[in-house]
Coordinates of C-alpha atoms and ligand atoms in Angstrom, one line a residue:
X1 CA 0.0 0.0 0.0
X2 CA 1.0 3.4 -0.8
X3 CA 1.6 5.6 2.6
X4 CA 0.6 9.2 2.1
X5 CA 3.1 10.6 0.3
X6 CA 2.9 13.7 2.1
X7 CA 3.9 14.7 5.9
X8 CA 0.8 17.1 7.8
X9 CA 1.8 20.1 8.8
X10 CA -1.4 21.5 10.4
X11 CA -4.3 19.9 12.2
X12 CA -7.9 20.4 12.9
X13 CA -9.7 19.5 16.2
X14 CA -12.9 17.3 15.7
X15 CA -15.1 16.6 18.3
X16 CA -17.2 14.0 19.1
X17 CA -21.0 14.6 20.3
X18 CA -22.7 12.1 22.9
X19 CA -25.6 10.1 21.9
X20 CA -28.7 11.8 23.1
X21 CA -27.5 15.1 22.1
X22 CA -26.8 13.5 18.1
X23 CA -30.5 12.0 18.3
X24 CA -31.5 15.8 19.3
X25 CA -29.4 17.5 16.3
X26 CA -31.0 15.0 13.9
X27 CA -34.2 15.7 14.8
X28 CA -33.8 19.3 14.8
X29 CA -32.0 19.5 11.2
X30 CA -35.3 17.3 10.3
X31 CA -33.3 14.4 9.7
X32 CA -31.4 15.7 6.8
X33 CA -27.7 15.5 7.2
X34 CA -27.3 18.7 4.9
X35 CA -28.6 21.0 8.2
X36 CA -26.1 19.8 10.2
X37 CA -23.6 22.2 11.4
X38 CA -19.6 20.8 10.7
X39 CA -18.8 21.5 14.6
X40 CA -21.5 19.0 15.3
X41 CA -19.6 16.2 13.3
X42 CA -16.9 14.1 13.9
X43 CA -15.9 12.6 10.6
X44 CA -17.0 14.0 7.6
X45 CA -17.9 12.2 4.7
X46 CA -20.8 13.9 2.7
X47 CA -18.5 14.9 0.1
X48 CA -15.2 15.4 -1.4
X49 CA -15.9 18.6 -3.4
X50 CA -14.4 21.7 -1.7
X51 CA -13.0 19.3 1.1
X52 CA -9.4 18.9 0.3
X53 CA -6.6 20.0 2.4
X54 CA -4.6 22.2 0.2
X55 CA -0.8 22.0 0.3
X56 CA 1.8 24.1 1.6
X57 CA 2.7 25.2 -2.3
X58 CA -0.6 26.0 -2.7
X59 CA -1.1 28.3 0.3
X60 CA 2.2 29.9 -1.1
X61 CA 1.0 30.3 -4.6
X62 CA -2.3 31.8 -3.1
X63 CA 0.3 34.3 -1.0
X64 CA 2.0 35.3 -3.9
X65 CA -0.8 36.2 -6.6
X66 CA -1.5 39.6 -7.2
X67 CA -5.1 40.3 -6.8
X68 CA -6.6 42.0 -10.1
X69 CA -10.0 42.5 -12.0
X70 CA -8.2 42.1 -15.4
X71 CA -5.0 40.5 -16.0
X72 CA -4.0 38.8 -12.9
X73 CA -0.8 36.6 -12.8
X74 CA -2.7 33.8 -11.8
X75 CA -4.6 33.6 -14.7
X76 CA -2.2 33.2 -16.8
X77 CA -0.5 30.3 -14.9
X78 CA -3.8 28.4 -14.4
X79 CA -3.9 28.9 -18.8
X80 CA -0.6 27.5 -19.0
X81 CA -1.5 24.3 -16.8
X82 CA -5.0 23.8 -18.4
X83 CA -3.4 23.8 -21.8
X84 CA -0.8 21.2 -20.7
X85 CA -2.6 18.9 -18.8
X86 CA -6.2 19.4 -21.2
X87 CA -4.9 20.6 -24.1
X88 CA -7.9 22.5 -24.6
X89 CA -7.2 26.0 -26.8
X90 CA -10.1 28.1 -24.6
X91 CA -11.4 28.2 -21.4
X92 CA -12.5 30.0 -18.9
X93 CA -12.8 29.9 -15.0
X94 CA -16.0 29.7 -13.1
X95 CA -16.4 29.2 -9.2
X96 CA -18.0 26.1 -9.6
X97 CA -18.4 23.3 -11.4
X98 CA -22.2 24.1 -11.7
X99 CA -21.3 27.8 -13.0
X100 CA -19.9 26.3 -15.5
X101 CA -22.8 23.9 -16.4
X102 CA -25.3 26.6 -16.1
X103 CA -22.7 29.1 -18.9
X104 CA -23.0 26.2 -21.4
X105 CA -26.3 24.8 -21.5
X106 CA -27.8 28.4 -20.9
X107 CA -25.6 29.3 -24.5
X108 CA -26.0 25.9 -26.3
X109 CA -29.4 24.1 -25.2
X110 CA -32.6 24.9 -26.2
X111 CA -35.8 24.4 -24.4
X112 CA -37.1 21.0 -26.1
X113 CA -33.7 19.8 -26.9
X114 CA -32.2 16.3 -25.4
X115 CA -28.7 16.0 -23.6
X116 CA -27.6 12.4 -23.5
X117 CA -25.1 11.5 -21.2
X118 CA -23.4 8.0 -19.5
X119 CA -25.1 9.5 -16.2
X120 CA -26.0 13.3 -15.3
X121 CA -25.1 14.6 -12.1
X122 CA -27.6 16.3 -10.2
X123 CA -26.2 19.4 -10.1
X124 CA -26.1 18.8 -14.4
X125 CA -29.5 17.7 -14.3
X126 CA -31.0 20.1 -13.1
X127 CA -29.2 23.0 -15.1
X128 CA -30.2 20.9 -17.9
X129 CA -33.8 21.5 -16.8
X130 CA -33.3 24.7 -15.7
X131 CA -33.0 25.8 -19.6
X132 CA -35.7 23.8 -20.6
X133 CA -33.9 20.7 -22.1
X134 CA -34.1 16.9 -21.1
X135 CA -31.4 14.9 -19.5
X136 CA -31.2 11.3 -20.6
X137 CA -28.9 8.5 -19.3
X138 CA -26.8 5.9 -21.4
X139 CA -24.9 4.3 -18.6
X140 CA -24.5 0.5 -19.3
X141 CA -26.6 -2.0 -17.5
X142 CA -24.5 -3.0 -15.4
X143 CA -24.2 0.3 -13.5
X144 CA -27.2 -0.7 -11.9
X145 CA -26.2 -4.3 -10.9
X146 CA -24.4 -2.5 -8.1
X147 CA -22.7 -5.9 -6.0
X148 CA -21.5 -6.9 -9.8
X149 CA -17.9 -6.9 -10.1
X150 CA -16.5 -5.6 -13.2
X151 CA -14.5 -2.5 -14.5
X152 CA -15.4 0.6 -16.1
X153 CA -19.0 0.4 -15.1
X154 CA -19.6 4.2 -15.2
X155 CA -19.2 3.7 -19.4
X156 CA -21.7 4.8 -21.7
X157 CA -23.5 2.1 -23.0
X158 CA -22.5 3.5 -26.8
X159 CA -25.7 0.7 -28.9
X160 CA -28.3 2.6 -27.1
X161 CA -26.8 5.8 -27.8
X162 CA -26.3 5.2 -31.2
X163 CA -29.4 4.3 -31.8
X164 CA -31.2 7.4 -29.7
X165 CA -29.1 9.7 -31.7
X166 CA -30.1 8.9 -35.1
X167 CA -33.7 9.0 -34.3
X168 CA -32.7 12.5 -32.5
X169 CA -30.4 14.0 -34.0
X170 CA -32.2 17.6 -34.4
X171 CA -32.9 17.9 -31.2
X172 CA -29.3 17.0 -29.6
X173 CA -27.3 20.4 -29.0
X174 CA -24.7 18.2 -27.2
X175 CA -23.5 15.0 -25.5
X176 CA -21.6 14.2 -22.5
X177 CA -20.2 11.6 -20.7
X178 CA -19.4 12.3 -16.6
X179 CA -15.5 10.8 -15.7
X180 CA -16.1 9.1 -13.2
X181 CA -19.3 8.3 -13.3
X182 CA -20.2 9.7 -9.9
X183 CA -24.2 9.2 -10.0
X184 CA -23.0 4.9 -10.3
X185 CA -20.7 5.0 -7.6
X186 CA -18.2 7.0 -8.9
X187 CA -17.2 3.8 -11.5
X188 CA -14.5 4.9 -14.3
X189 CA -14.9 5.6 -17.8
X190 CA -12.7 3.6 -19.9
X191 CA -10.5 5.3 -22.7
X192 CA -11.9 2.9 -25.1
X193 CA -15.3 4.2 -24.0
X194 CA -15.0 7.8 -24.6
X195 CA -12.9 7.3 -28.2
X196 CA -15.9 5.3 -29.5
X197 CA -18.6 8.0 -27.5
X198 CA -16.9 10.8 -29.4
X199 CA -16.7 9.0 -33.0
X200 CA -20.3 8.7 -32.5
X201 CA -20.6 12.8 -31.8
X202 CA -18.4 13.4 -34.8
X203 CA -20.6 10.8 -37.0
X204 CA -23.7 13.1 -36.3
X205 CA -21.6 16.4 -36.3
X206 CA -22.8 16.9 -32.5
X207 CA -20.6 18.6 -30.2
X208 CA -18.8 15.6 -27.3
X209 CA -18.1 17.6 -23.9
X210 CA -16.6 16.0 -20.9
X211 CA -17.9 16.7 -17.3
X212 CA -14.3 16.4 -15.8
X213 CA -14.6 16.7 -12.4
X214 CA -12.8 13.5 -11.2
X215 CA -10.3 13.1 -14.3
X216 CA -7.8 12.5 -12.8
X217 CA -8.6 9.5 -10.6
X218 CA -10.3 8.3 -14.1
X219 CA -6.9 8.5 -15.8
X220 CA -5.5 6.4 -12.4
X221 CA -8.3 3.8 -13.1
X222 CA -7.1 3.7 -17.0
X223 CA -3.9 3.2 -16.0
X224 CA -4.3 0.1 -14.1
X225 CA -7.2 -1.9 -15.3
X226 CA -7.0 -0.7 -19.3
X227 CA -5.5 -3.1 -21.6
X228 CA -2.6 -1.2 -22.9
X229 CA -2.4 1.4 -20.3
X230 CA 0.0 0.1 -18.1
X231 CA 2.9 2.1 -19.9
X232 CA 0.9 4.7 -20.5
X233 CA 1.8 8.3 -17.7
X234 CA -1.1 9.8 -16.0
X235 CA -0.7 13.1 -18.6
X236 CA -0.6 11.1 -21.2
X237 CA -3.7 9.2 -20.4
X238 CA -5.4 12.5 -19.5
X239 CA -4.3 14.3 -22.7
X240 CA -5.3 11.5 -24.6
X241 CA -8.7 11.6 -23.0
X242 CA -9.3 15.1 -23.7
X243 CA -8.1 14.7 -27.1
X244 CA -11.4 13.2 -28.6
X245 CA -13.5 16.1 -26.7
X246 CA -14.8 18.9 -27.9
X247 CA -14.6 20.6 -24.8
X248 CA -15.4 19.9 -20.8
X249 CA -16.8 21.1 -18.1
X250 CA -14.9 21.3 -14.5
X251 CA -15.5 21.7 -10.8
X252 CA -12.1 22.1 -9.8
X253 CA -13.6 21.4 -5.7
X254 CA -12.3 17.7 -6.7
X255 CA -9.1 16.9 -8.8
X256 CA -7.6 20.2 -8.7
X257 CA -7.7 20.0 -5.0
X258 CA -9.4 23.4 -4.0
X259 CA -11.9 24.3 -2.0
X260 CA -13.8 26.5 -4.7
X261 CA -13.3 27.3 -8.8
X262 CA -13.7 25.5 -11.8
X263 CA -13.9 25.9 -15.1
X264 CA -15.0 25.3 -18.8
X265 CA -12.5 24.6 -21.7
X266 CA -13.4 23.6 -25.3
X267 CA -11.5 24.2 -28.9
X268 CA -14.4 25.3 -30.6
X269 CA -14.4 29.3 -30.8
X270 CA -17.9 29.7 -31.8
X271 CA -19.0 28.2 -28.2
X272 CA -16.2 29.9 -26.2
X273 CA -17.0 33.3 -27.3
X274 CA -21.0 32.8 -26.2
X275 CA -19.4 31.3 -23.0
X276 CA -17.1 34.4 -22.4
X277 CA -20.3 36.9 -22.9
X278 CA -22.5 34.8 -20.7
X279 CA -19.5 34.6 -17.8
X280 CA -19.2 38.2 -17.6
X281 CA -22.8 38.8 -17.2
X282 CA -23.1 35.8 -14.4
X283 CA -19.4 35.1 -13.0
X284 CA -17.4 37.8 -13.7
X285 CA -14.6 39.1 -16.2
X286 CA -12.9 35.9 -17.8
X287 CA -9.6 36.4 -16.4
X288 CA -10.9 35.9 -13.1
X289 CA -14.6 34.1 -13.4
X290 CA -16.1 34.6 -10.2
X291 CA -13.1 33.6 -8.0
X292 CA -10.6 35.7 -6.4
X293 CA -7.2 35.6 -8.1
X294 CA -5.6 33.5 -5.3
X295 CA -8.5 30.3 -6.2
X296 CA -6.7 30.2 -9.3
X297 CA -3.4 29.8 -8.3
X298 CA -4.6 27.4 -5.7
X299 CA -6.1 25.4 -8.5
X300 CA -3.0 25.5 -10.7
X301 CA -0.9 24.2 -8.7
X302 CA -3.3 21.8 -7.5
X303 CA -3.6 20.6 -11.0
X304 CA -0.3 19.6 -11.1
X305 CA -0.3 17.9 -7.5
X306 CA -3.6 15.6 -8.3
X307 CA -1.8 15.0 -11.5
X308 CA 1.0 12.9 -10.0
X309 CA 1.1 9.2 -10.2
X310 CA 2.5 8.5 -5.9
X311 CA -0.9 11.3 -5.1
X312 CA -3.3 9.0 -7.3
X313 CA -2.0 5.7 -6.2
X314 CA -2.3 6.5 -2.6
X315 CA -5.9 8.1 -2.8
X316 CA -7.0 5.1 -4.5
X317 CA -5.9 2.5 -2.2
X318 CA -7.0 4.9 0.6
X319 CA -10.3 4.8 -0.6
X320 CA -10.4 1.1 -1.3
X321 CA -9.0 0.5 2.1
X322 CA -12.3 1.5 3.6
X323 CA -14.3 -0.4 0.7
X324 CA -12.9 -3.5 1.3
X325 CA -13.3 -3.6 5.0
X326 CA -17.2 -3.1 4.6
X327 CA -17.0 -5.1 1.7
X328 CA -15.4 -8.1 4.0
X329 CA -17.7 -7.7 6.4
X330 CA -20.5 -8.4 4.4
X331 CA -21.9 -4.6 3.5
X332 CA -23.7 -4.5 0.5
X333 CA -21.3 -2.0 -1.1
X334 CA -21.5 -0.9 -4.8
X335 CA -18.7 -2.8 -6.5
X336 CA -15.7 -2.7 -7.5
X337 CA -14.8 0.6 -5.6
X338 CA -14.7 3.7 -7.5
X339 CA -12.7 6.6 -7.7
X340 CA -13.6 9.0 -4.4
X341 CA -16.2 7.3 -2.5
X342 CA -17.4 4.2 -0.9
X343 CA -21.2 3.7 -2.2
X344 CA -23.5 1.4 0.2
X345 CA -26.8 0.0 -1.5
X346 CA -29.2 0.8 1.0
X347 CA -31.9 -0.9 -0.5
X348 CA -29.7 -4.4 0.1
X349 CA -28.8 -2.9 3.8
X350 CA -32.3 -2.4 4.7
X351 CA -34.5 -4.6 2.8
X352 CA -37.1 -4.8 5.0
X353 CA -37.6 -0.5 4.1
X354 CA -39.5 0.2 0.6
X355 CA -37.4 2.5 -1.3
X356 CA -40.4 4.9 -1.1
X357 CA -39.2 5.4 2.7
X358 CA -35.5 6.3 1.8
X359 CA -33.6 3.2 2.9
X360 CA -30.0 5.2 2.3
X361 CA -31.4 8.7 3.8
X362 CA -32.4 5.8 6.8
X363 CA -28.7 4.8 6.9
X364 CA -27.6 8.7 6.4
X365 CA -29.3 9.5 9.8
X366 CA -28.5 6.0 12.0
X367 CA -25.0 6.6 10.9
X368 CA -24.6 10.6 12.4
X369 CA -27.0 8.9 15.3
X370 CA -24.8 6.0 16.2
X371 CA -21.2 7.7 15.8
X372 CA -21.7 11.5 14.2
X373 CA -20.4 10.7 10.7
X374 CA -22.0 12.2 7.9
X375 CA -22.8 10.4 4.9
X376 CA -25.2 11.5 2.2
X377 CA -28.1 10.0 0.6
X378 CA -27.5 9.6 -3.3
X379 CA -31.1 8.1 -4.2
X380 CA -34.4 8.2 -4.0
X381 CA -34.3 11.8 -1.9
X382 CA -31.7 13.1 -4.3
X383 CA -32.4 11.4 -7.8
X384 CA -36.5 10.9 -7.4
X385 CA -39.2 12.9 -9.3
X386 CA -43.1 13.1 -9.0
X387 CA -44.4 12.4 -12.2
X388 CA -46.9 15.4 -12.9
X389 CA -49.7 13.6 -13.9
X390 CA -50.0 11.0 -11.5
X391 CA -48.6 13.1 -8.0
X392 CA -46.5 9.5 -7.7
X393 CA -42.6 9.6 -6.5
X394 CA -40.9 8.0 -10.2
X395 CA -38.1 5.6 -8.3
X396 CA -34.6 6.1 -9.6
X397 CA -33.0 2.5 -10.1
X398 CA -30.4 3.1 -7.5
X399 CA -30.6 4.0 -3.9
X400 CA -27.1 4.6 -2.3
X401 CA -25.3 6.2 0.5
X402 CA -22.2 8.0 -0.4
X403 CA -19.2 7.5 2.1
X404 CA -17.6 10.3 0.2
X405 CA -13.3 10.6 1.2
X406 CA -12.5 14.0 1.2
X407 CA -8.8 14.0 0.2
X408 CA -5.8 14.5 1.9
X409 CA -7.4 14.9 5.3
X410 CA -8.7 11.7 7.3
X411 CA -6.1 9.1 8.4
X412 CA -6.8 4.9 7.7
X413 CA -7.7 5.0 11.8
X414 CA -10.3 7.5 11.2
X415 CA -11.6 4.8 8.2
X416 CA -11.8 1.9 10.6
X417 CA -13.9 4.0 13.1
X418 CA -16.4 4.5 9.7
X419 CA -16.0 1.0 9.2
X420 CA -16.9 -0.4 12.6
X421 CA -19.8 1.9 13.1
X422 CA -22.1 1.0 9.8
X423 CA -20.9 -2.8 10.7
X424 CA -22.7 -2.0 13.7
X425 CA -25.5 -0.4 12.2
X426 CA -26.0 -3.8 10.0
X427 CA -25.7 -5.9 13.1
X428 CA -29.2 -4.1 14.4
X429 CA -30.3 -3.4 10.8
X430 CA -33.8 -5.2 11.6
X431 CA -34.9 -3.3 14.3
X432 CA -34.2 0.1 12.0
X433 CA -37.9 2.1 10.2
X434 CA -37.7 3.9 7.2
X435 CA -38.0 7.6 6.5
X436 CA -41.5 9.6 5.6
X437 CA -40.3 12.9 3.5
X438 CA -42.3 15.9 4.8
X439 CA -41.0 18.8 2.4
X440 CA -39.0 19.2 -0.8
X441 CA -38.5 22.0 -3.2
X442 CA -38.8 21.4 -7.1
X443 CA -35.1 21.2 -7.8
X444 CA -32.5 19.4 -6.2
X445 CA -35.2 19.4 -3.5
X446 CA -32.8 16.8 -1.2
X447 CA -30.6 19.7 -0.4
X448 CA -33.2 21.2 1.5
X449 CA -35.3 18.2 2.0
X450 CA -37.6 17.4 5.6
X451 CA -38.0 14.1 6.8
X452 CA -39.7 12.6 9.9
X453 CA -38.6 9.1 11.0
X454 CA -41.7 6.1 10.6
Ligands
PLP1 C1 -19.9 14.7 -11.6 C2 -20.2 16.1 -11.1 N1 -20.5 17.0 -11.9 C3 -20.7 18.3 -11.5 C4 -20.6 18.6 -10.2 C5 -20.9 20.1 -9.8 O1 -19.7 20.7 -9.3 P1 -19.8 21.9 -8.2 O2 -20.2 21.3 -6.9 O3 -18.4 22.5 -8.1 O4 -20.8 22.9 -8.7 C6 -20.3 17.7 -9.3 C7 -20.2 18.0 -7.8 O5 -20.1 17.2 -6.9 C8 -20.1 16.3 -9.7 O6 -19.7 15.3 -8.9

């Protein structure tokens, strides 16, 4: 196993809660983990976007920019390390990755038009909706065979996308596929995957964007389970990747290691230029796209870092560490493990709930309950609609809790604890009742969700 390749410099104090006063939190944040407040929680796992502990080069490089509207230095820098590692001629910076998703499909979707992709993420989704288009998955089947073992399960099943697109083709402005395939259980993309998704775009003259948040633990997963990969360096991987897109989307909150920015890059200049007008009007001027200048020398140098083959190799075995303890113990875990997070079918783990009482939001509240970690619900809260006829709650296939590891900040000890506590959980899994949901807005309605336990 890889030890960190990294020494800590600085530490945090975390604090754990008693018992009665965690049961008193959850009730009061109506059993939704997203209203809990951080100094209420010991370990935090809801997510790994905006969570990293940034470096001591980054902290410096942050130092040293030179805050300015127009022009800054670390503009400039960020360019150079976008164009080396993506290869892309354009981009800009946003301060999200859903900034950037909202600049693109706000410029290039119309209302009525289609986006397929392998899987949207929410966030993608709902900007999708938001301008009036309609997201449609392509993942391959066995995405949602979740105990299967095989690789590359976050691919784009590329038959069935064929054969939507040449029914549709009018009414596709572009497609996407996500890397890795975060909505699955962050499963990888394989190289193979994305050549043959973008000869398809070309072959209907349709534009073929990446959503890149997590490209660099794709390229890892590349690397070691591609045939004919083995040789291959991360960059090159990566660069090879980007080479049959037309353009990508980024929240640099994961693999550039920040805690804010992003971006979107792409080589055609007809969409960059109605992305630079539409960033001014919502982010800011495009050398500094919502951010201050220090973000984006945070997330050039943190480019580089997440980048590095001894970084990758030890964030991958560190999350797979905590996979295969749950997975030994019998968990039903989404499998293999993917790229940032351990996924837990909660259906499988209570299947004595009905997924229309939120079996993984359940598990999201008995696991801050029993030992204040915080997990999130990636499911039927998070993923299912009411169709507008009927009033009735449309089931997404998969129902998941997210054991999300931020990175470069818990320790393997801190992963046991994890471990041992949903073990725990599964031991008195029987005597556990499901999850009534009281209140949810229209869009990405789990954010702000209510519940009341059964
Ligand atoms: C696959 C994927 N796309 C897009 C986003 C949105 O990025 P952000 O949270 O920076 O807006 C996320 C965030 O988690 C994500 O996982």
């Amino acid at each position: 196993m890889q030890p960190e390749p990294f020494r800590i410099k600085m530490i945090e104090e975390i604090r754990l809660t008693t018992k009665p006063e965690r049961i008193r939190l959850m009730k009061q944040a109506g059993y939704n983990v997203f209203q809990l407040k951080i100094d209420d929680i010991y370990i935090d796992l809801l997510t790994d976007s905006g969570t990293s502990a940034m470096s001591d080069k980054q902290w410096a490089a942050m130092l040293t920019t030179k805050q300015a509207y127009a022009g800054s230095n670390s503009y400039y820098q960020l360019e150079k390390i976008i164009h080396e590692i993506f290869g892309f001629k354009f981009f800009v910076p946003v301060h999200q990755g859903r900034a950037g998703e909202h600049i693109l499909f706000s410029t290039i979707v119309k209302p009525g038009q289609i986006v397929p992709n392998n899987s949207h993420f929410d966030t993608t989704q709902a900007n999708v909706k938001f301008v009036g288009g309609t997201p449609m998955d392509f993942v391959v089947d066995e995405a949602y065979d979740p105990e299967k073992i095989s690789l590359f399960k976050g691919n784009m099943d590329l038959e069935k996308l064929e054969n939507f697109v040449r029914q549709n083709r009018n009414k596709i402005p572009l497609i996407m596929t996500t890397i890795t395939n975060n909505t699955v259980g962050g499963q990888p993309v394989s190289l193979e995957n994305i050549k043959k998704t973008s000869q398809i775009a070309k072959k209907y003259n349709i534009p073929f964007f990446i959503d890149a948040c997590r490209f660099a633990e794709n390229a890892y997963f590349i690397k070691i389970n591609e045939k004919g990969c083995k040789d291959k360096s991360i960059r090159e991987i990566i660069k090879e990747v980007f080479s049959y897109a037309d353009g990508c989307t980024f929240s640099g909150k994961k693999d550039a290691l920040t805690n804010i920015g992003g971006m979107v890059a792409t080589n055609k200049r007809e969409i960059f230029e109605k992305i630079r007008d539409m960033l001014v009007i919502t982010e800011g001027y495009p050398t500094y796209g919502g951010l201050a200048c220090r973000e984006l020398a945070a997330m050039a140098v943190g480019l580089q870092e997440s980048t590095t083959e001894s970084y990758l190799q030890y964030r991958h075995e560190q999350v797979e560490y905590l996979w295969k303890k749950l997975h030994k113990a019998g968990i039903p875990t989404v499998n293999p493990v993917g790229g940032h997070a351990v996924f837990i079918d909660g259906k499988k783990f209570f299947d004595h709930i009905p997924q229309t009482q939120y079996p993984s939001q359940t598990l999201a509240v008995e696991l801050y309950i029993e030992a204040g970690i915080r997990g999130v619900e990636l499911g039927t809260s998070c993923f299912g609609e009411t169709d507008k006829k009927t009033g009735r709650m449309i089931l997404p296939k998969l129902d998941l809790l997210r054991l999300t590891i931020p990175r470069r900040v818990y320790t393997n000890n801190h992963l046991d604890y994890v471990a041992d506590s949903i073990i725990k959980i599964y031991k008195r899994r029987e005597k556990i009742k499901g999850l009534n949901r009281v209140y949810a807005p229209p869009l990405l309605g789990h954010f702000l969700a209510k519940f009341e336990r059964i």
